[in-house]
Coordinates of C-alpha atoms in Angstrom, one line a residue:
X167 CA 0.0 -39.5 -22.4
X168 CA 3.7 -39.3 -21.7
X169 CA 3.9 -38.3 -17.8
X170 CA 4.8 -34.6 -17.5
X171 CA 5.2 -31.8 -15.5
X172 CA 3.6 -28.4 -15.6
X173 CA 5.2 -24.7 -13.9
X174 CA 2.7 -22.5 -13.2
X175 CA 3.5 -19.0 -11.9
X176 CA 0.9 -18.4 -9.3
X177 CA 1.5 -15.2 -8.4
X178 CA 1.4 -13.1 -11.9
X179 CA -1.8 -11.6 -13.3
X180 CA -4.5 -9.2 -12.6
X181 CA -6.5 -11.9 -10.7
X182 CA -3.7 -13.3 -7.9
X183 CA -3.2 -16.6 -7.2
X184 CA -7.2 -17.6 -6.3
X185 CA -7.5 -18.0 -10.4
X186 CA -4.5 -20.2 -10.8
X187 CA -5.5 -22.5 -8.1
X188 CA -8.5 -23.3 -9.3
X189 CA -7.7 -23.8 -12.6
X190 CA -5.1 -26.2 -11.0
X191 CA -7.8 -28.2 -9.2
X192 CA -9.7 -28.8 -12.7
X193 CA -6.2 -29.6 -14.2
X194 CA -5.6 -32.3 -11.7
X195 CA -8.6 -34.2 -12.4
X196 CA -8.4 -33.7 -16.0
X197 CA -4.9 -35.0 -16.9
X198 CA -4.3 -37.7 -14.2
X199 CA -0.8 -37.9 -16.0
X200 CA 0.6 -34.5 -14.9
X201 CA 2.2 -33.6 -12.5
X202 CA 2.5 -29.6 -11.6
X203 CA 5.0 -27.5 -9.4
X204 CA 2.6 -24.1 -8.1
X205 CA 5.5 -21.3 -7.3
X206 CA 5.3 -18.6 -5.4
X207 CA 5.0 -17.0 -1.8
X208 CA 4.3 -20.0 0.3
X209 CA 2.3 -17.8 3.1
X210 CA -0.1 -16.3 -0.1
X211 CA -0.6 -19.4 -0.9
X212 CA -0.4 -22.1 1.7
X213 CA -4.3 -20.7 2.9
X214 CA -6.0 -21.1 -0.6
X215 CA -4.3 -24.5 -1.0
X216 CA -6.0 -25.3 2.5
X217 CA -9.2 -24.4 1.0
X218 CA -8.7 -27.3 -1.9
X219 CA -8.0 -30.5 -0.2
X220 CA -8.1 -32.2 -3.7
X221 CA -4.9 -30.2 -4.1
X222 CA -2.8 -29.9 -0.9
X223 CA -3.4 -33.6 0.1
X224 CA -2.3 -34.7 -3.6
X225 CA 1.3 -36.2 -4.8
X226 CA 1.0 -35.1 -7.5
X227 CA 1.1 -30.8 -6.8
X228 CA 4.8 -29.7 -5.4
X229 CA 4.5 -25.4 -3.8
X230 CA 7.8 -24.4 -4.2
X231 CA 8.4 -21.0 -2.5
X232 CA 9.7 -18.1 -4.6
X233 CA 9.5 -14.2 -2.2
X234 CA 9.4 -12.0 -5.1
X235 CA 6.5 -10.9 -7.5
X236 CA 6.6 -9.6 -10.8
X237 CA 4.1 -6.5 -11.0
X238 CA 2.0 -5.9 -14.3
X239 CA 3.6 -2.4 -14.6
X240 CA 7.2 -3.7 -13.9
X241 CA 9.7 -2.8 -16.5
X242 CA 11.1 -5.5 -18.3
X243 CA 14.6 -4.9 -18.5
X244 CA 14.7 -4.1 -14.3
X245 CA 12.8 -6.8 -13.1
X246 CA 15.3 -9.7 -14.7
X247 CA 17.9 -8.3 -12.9
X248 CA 15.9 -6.9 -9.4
X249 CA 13.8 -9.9 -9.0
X250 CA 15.8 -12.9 -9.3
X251 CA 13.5 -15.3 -7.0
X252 CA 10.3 -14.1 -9.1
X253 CA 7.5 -16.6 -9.3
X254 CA 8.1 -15.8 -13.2
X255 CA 11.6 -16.7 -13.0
X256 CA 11.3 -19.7 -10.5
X257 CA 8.8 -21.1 -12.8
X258 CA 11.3 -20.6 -16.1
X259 CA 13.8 -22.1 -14.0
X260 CA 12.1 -25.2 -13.4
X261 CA 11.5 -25.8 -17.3
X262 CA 15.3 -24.8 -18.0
X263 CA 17.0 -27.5 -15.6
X264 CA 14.5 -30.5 -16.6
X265 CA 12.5 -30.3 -13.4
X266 CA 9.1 -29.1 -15.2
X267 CA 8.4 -29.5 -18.9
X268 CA 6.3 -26.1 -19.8
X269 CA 5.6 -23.0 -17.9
X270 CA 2.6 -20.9 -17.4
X271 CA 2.5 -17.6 -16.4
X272 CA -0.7 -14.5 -16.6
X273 CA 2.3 -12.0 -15.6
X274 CA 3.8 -9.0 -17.4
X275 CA 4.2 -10.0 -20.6
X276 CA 7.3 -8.1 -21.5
X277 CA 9.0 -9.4 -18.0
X278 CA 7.8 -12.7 -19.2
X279 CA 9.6 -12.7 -23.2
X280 CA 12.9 -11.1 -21.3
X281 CA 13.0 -13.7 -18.7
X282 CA 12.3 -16.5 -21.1
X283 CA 15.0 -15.2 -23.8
X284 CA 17.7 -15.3 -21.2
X285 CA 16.5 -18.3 -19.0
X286 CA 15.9 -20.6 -22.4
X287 CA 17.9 -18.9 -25.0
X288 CA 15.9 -19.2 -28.3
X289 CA 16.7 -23.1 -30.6
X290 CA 19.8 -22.8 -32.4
X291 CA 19.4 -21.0 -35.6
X292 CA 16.1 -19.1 -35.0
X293 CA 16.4 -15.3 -35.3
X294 CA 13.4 -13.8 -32.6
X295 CA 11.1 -16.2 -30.6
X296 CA 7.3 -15.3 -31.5
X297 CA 4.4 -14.8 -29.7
X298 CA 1.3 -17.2 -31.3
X299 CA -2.4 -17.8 -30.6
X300 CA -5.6 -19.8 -31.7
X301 CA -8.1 -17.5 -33.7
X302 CA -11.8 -19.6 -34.4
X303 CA -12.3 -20.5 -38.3
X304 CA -15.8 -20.3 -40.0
X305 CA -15.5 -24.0 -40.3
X306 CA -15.2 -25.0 -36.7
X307 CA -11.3 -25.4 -36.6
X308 CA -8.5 -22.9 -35.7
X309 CA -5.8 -21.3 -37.6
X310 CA -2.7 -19.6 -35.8
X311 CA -1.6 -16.1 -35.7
X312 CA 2.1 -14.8 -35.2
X313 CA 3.7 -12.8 -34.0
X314 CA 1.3 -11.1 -31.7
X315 CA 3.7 -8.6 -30.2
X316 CA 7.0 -10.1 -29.5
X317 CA 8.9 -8.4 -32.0
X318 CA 6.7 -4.9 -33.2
X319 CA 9.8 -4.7 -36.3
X320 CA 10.6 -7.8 -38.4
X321 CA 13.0 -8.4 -41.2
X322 CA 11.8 -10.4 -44.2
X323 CA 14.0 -13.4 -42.8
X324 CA 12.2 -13.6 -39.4
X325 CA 9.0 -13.6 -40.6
X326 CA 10.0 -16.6 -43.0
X327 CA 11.1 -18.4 -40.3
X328 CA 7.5 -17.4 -38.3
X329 CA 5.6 -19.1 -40.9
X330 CA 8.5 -22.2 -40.3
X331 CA 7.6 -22.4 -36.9
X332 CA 3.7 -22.0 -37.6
X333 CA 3.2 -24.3 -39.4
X334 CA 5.5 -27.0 -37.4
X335 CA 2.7 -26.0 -34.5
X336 CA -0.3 -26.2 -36.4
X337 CA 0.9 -29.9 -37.8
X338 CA 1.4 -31.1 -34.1
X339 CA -1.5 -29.6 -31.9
X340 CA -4.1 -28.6 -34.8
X341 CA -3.1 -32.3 -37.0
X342 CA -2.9 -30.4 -39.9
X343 CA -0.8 -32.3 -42.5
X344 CA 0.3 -29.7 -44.9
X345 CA -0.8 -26.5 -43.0
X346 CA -1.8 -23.3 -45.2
X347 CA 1.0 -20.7 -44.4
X348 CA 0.1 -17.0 -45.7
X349 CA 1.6 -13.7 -44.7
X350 CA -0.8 -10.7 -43.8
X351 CA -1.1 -8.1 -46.3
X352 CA -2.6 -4.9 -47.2
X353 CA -4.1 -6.9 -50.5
X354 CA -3.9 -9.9 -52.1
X355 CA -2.0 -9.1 -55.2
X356 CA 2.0 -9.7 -55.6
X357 CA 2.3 -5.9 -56.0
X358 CA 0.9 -5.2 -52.7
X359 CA 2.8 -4.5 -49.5
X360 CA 6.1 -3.4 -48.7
X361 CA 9.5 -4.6 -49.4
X362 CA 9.6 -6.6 -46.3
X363 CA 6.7 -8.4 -47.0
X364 CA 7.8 -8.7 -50.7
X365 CA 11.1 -10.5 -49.8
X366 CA 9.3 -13.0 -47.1
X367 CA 7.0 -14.3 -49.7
X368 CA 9.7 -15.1 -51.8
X369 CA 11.7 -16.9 -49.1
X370 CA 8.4 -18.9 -48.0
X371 CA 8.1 -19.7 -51.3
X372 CA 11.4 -21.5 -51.1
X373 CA 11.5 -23.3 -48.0
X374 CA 11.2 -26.9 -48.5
X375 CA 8.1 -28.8 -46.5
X376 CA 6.7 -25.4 -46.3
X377 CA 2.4 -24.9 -48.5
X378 CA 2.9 -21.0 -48.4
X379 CA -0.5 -19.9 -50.7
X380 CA 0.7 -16.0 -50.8
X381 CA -1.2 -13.0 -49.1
X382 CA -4.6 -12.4 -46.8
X383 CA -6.2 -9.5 -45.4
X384 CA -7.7 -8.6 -42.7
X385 CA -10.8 -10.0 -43.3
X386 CA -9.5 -13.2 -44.2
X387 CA -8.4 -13.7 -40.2
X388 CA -11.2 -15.6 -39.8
X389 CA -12.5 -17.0 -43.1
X390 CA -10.5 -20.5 -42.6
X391 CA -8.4 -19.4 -46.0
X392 CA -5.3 -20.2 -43.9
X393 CA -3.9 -22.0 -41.5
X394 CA -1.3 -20.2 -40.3
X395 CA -1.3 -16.7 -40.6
X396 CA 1.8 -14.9 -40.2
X397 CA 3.2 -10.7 -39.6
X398 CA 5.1 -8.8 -37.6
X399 CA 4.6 -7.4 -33.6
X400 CA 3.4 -4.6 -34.4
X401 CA 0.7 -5.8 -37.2
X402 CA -1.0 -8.4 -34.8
X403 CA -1.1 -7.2 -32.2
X404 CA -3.5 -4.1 -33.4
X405 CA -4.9 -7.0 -35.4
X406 CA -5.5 -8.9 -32.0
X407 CA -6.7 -6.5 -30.0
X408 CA -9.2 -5.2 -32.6
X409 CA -10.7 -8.4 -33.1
X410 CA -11.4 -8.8 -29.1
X411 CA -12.5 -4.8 -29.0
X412 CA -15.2 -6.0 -31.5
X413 CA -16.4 -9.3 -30.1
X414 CA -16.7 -7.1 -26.7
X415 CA -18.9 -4.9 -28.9
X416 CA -21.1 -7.3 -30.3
X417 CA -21.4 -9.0 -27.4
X418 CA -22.4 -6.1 -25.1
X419 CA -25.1 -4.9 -28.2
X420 CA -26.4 -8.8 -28.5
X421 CA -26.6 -8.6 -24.2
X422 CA -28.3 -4.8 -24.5
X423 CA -30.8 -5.9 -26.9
X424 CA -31.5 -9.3 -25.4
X425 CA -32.6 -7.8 -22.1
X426 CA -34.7 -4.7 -23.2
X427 CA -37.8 -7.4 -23.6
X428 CA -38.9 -10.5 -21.5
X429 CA -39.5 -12.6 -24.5
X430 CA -36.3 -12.5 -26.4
X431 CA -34.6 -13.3 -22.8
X432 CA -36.7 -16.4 -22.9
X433 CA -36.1 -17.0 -26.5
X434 CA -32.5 -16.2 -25.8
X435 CA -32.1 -18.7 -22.8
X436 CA -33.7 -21.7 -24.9
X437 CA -32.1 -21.4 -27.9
X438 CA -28.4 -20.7 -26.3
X439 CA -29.8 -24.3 -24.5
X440 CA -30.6 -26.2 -27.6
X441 CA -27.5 -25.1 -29.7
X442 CA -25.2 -25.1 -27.2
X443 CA -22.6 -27.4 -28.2
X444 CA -22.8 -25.5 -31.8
X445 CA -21.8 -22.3 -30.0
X446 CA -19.2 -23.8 -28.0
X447 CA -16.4 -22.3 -30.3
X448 CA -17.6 -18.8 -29.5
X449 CA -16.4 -18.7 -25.8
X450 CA -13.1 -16.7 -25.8
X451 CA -11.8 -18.7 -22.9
X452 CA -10.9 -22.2 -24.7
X453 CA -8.5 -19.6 -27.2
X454 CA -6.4 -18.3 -23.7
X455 CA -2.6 -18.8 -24.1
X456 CA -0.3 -17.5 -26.3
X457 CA 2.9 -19.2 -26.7
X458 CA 6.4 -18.1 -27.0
X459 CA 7.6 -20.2 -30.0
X460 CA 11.1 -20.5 -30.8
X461 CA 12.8 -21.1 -27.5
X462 CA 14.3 -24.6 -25.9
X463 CA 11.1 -24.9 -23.7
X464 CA 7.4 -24.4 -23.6
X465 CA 5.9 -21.0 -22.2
X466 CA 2.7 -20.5 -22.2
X467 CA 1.1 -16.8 -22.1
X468 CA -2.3 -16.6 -20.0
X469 CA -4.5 -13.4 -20.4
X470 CA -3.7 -10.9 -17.8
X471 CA -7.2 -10.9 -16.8
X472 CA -8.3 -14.6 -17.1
X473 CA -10.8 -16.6 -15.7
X474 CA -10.1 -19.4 -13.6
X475 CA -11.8 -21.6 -16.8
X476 CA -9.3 -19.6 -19.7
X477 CA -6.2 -20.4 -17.3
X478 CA -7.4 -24.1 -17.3
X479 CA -7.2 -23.4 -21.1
X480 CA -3.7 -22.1 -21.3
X481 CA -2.2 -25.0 -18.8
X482 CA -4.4 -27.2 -21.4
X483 CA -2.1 -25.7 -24.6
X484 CA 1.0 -26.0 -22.8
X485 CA 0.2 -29.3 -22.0
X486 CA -0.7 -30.2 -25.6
X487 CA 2.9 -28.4 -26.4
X488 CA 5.0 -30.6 -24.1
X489 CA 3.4 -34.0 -24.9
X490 CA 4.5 -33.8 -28.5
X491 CA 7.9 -31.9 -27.5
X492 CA 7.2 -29.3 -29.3
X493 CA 10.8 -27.3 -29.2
X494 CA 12.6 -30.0 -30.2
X495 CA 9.9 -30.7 -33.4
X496 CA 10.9 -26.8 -34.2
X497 CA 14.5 -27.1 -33.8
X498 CA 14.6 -29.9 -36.6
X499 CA 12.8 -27.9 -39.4
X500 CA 14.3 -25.0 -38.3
X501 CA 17.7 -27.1 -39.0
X502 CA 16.4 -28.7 -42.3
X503 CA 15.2 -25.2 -43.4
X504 CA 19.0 -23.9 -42.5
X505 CA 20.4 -27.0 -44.3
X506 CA 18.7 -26.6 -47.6
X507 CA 19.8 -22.5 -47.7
X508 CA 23.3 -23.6 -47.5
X509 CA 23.0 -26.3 -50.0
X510 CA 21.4 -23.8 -52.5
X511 CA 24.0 -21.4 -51.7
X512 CA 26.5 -23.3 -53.0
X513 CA 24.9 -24.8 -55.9
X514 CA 24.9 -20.6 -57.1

């Protein structure tokens, strides 16, 4: 692997800085061919670093000091201007003059899209950068799902250029030669949806280098019909967050009904044990980190809440992003796809 070097905003999350330093110490050992810069407040930090000799003693971790925090409940549109030597905005910093190659941040997530948007500016000729995220397929591999919240209104031309970026991203991390591109629907049929949707499906249909196989429902999120699936803000991210209030469900009734007897907690215990690896795909921690596609950098979007093991998962995707300069991959079909509407243009 190409040597790079990794951002990580210590300081944003629900969990503080402990998380993000531990997920550093199993990143260190896991890519011996990254380098990472931790920002934030050197006196938060400085004492948990002393507690991980693996990672204050090594060459290959830079602290860099940034005196500001951006809260969860910050407003987006204040804290670019009032906290100019944020973690958040150190961190973005570092990926927007070459010093670091991706960023990763668990902070405010609206702070986090604003900041980016101004600090990277989106690639030339896409309309609205885009939130996207793993979701597990029946068949063991993983589809992507965009936007997630980015943008809650889209016109029929942003979400054409979703499914653009989608499936650019699903060729390069998931090795998906001619990646499935559908947009989600109320239905299947043609008829269905509205006029937005409509006009998208026509302009996927058109792009060049682009296998768009028409609409899916909601059920279909996880059937492996597609692989990438694409709406707007507003429509995944109910989506999302639906999906995740029923896995909680299922998992606290599978826990309640597990422990009401001795012998299915036995059961339980050896058969999670045996089959293991097969339900590997199941923990939501290797799925943490959403990325903000579209811009001149790689930002990667750690749960608020995330473990120290999900966090290793989100520096993990932003790594996988950088190494196969992923930006830059985007920017060239997003040109191609701008080249060929020209060419049509004038051939009407």
């Amino acid at each position: 692997m190409t040597e790079l070097t990794i951002a990580l905003d210590a300081m944003g999350g629900d969990q503080g800085p402990d998380i993000v330093v531990t997920a550093l110490a199993r990143a260190l050992s896991s890519y011996t061919q990254v380098d990472f810069i931790l920002v934030g407040d050197q006196q938060v930090l400085q004492p948990i670093l002393d507690r991980y000799p693996a990672i204050s003693q090594s060459p290959r971790v830079t602290l860099q000091h940034a005196s500001q925090v951006v809260a969860m409940d910050d407003k987006p549109s204040a804290v670019v201007r009032a906290k100019p030597d944020s973690s958040m905005r150190a961190a973005l910093d570092l990926v927007n003059n070459g010093s670091a190659d991706a960023c990763v941040s668990a902070g405010n997530t609206g702070a986090l899209m604003a900041m980016a948007y101004l600090t990277l500016k989106p690639i030339p000729g896409v309309v609205r950068p885009a939130l996207v995220a793993p979701l597990p397929q029946q068949d063991g591999r993983q589809s992507l799902l965009l936007d997630l919240g980015a943008n809650p209104v889209c016109d029929a031309e942003t979400l054409c250029q979703f499914g653009i970026m989608g499936s650019v991203m699903a060729q390069q991390i998931n090795r998906q030669s001619y990646p499935r591109v559908a947009l989600l629907n109320m239905g299947r049929e043609d008829l269905k949806g509205n006029d937005t949707v409509k006009q998208a499906a026509q302009l996927l249909k058109a792009t060049p280098g682009i296998h768009y196989i028409g609409f899916v429902e909601g059920n279909d999120l996880f059937s492996g019909r597609a692989d990438v699936i694409v709406c707007d803000g507003f429509t995944g991210n109910i989506a999302l967050k639906a999906c995740e209030g029923m896995a909680e469900l299922l998992y606290h009734n599978l826990k309640q009904s597990i422990q009401g007897h001795l012998l299915t907690k036995v059961l339980a215990k050896l058969l999670f044990k045996r089959h293991k690896k097969s339900w590997q795909w199941l923990n939501p921690d290797q799925y943490n980190g959403a990325s903000l596609l579209g811009l001149r950098g790689v930002v990667m979007k750690s749960h608020g809440n995330a473990s120290a093991n999900a966090y290793f998962s989100a520096i993990a995707h932003a790594i996988d992003e950088a190494s196969v300069e992923l930006p830059q991959r985007i920017h060239d079909r997003i040109e191609h796809a701008l080249l060929a509407q020209v060419s049509d243009n004038r051939n009407e």
